[in-house]
PDB file of C-alpha atoms in Angstrom:
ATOM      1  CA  UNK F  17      -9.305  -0.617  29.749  1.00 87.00           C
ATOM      2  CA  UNK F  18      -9.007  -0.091  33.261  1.00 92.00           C
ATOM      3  CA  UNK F  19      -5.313   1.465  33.444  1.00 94.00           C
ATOM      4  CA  UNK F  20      -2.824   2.793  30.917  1.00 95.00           C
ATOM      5  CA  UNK F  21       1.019   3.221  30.753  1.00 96.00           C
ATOM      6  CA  UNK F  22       2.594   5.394  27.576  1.00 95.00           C
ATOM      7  CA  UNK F  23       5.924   4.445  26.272  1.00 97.00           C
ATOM      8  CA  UNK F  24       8.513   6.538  24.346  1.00 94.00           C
ATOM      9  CA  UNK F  25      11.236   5.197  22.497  1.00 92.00           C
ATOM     10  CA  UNK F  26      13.257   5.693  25.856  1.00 93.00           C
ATOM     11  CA  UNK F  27      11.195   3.967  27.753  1.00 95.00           C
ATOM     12  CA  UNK F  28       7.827   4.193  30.472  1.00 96.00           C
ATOM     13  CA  UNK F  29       7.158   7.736  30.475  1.00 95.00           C
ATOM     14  CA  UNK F  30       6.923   8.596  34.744  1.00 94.00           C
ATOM     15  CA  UNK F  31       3.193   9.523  35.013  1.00 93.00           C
ATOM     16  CA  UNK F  32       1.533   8.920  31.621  1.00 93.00           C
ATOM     17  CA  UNK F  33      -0.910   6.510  32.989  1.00 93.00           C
ATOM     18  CA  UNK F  34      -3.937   8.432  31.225  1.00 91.00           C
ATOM     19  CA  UNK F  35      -6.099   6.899  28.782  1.00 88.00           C
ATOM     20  CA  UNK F  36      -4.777   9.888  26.447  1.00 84.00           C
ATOM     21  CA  UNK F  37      -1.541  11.384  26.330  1.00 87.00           C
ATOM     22  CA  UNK F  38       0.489  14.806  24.342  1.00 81.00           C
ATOM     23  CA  UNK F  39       3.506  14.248  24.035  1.00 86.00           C
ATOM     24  CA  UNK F  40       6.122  16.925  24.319  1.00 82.00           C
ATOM     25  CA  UNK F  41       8.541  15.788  21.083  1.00 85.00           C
ATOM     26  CA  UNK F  42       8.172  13.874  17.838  1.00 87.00           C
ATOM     27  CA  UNK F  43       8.501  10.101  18.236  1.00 89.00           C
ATOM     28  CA  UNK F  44       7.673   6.840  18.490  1.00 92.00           C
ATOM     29  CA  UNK F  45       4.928   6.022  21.218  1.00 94.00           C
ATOM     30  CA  UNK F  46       3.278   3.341  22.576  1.00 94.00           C
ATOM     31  CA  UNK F  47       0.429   2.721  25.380  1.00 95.00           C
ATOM     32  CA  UNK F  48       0.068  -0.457  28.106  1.00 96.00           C
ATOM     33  CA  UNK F  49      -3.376  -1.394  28.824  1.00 96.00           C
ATOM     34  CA  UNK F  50      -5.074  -3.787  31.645  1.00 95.00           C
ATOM     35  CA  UNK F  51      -8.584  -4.671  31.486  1.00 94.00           C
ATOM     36  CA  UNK F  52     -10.769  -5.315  34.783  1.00 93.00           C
ATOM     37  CA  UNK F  53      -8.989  -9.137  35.058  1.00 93.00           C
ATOM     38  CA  UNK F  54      -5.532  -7.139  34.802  1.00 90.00           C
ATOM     39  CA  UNK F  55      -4.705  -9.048  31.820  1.00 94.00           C
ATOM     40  CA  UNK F  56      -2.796  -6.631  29.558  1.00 95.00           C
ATOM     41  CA  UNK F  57      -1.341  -5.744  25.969  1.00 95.00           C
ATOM     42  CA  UNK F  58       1.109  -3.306  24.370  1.00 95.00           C
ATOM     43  CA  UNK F  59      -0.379  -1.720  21.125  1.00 94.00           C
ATOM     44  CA  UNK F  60       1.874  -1.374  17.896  1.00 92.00           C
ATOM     45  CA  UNK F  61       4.248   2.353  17.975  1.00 91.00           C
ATOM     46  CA  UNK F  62       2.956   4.742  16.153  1.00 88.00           C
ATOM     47  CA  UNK F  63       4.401   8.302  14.908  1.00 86.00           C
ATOM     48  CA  UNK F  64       3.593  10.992  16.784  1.00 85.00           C
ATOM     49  CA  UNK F  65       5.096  14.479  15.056  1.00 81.00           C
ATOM     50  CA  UNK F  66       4.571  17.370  17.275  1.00 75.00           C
ATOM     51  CA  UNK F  67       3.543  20.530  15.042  1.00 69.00           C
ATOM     52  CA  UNK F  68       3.906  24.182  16.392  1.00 61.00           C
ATOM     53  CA  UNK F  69       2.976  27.395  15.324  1.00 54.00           C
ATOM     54  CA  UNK F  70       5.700  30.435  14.758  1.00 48.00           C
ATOM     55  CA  UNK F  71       4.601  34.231  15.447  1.00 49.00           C
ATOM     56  CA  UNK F  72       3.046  35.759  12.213  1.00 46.00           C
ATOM     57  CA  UNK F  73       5.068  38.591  12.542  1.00 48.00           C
ATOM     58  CA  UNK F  74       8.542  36.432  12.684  1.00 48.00           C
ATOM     59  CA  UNK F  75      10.774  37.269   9.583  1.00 54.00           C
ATOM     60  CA  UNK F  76      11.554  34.599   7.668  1.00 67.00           C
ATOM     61  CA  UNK F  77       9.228  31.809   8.204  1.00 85.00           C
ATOM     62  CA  UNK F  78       6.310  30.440   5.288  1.00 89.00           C
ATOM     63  CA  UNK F  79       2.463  31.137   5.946  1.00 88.00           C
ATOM     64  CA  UNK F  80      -0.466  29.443   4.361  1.00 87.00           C
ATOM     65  CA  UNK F  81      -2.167  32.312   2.667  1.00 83.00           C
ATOM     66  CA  UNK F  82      -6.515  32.639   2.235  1.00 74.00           C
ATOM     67  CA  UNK F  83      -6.779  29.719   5.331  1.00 65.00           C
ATOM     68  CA  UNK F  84      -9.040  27.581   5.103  1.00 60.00           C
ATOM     69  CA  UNK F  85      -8.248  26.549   1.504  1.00 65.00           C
ATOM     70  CA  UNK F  86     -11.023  27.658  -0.779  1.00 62.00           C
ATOM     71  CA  UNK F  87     -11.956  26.156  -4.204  1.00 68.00           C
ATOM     72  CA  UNK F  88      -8.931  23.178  -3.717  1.00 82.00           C
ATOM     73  CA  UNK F  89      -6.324  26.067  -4.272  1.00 87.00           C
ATOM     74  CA  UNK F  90      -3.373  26.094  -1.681  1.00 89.00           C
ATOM     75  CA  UNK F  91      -1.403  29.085  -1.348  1.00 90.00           C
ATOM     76  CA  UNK F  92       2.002  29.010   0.416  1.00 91.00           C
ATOM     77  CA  UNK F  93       4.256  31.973   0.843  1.00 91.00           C
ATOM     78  CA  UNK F  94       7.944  31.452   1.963  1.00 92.00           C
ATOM     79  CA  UNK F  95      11.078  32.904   1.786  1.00 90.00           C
ATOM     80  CA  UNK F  96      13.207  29.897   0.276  1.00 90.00           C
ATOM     81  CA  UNK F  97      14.887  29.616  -3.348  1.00 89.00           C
ATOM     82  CA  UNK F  98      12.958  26.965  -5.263  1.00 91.00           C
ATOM     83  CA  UNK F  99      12.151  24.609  -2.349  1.00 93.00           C
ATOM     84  CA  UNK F 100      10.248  21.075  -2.131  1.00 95.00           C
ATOM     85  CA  UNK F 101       7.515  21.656  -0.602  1.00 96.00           C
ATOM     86  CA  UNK F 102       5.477  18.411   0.404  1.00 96.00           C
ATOM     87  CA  UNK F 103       2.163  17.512   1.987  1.00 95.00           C
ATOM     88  CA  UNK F 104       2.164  14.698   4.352  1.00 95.00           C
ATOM     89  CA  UNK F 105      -0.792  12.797   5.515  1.00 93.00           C
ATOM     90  CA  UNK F 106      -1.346  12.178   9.218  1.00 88.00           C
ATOM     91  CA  UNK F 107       0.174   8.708   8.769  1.00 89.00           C
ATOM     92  CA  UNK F 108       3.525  10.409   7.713  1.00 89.00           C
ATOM     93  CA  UNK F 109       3.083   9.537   4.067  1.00 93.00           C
ATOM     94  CA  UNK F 110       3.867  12.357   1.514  1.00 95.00           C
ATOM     95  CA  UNK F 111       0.582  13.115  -0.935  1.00 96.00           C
ATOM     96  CA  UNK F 112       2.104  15.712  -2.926  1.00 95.00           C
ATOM     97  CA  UNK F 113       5.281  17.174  -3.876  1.00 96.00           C
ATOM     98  CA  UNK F 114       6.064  20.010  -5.874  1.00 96.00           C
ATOM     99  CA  UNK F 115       9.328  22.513  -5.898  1.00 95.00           C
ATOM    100  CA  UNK F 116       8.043  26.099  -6.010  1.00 94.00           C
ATOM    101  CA  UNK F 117       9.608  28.628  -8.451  1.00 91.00           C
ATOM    102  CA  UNK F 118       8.719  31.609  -6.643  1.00 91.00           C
ATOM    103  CA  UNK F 119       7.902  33.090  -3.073  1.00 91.00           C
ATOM    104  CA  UNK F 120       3.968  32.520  -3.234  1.00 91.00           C
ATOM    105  CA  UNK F 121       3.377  29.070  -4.565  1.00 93.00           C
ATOM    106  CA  UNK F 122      -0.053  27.428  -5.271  1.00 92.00           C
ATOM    107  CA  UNK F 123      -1.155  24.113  -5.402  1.00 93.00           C
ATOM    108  CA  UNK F 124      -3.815  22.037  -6.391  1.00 92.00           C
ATOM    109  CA  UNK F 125      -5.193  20.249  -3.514  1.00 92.00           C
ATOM    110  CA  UNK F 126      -9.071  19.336  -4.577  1.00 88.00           C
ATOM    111  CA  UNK F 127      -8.242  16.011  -4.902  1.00 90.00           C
ATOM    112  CA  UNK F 128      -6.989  15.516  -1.352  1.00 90.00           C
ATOM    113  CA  UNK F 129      -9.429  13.950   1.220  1.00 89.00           C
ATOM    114  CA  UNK F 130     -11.051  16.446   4.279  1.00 86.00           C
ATOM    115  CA  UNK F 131      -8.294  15.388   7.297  1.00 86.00           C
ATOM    116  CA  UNK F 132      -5.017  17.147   9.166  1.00 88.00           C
ATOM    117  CA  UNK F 133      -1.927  17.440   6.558  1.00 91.00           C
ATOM    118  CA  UNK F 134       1.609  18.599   7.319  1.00 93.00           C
ATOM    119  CA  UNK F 135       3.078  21.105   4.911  1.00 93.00           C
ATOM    120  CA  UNK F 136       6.670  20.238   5.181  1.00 94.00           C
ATOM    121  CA  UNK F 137       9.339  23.236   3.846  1.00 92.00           C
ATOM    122  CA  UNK F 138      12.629  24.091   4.203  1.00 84.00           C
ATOM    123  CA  UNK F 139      12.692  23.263   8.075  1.00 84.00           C
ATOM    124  CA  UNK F 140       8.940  24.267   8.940  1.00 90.00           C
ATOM    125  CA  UNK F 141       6.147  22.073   9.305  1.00 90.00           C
ATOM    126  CA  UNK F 142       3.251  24.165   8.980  1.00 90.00           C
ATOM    127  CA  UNK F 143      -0.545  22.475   9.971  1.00 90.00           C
ATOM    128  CA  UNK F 144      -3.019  22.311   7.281  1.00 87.00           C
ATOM    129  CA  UNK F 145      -7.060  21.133   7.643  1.00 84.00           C
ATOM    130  CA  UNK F 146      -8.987  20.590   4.224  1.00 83.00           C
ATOM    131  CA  UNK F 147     -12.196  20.585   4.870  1.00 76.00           C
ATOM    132  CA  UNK F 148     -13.972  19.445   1.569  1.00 69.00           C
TER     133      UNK F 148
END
């Protein structure tokens, strides 16, 4: 491609004309490409779900404990009463679900594939890489 305009759900985003762009918020995106005979396409929207990180030291908030996960064992501390907690894939899919019946939960995760996972609890989303 020889020029690029991103799309939100809102609309063209003023200035996004990169062949990469980071979006500030969760959403729907899209990209507009031309190619050296300016002929041009729009690709499908895809999900985009902006993950941030929260002070260690905050009160209150879950924690991935012995990170990176060793033997396939994931170990999530968190201050809810028996909450869902779910992994989601990078496509937005959930892999695993389990509700945890106390504050440090562990779960299996060795039969997960290596790749970027979203640990989704109470209202956190925490990151998570297995690297197998």
């Amino acid at each position: 491609a020889t020029a690029y305009q991103w799309y939100s759900e809102k609309g063209e985003i003023s200035g996004a004309r990169n062949q990469w762009y980071r979006p500030d918020t969760s959403g729907f995106y899209r990209v507009r490409i031309w190619n050296i005979e300016e002929c041009t396409n729009m690709s499908d929207p895809f999900s985009y779900i902006r993950v941030t990180t929260v002070p260690e030291e905050h009160e209150g908030i879950s924690r991935i404990l012995q990170h990176p996960i060793i033997a396939g064992e994931l170990r999530i501390e968190h201050p809810y009463r028996k909450p869902v907690i779910a992994i989601v894939n990078i496509l937005g899919m959930t892999v695993l679900s389990e509700v945890a019946d106390s504050p440090i939960h562990v779960m299996s995760v060795h039969q997960l594939p290596s790749g970027f996972y979203s640990i989704l609890i109470g209202n956190e989303i925490l990151p998570l890489i297995i690297a197998n």
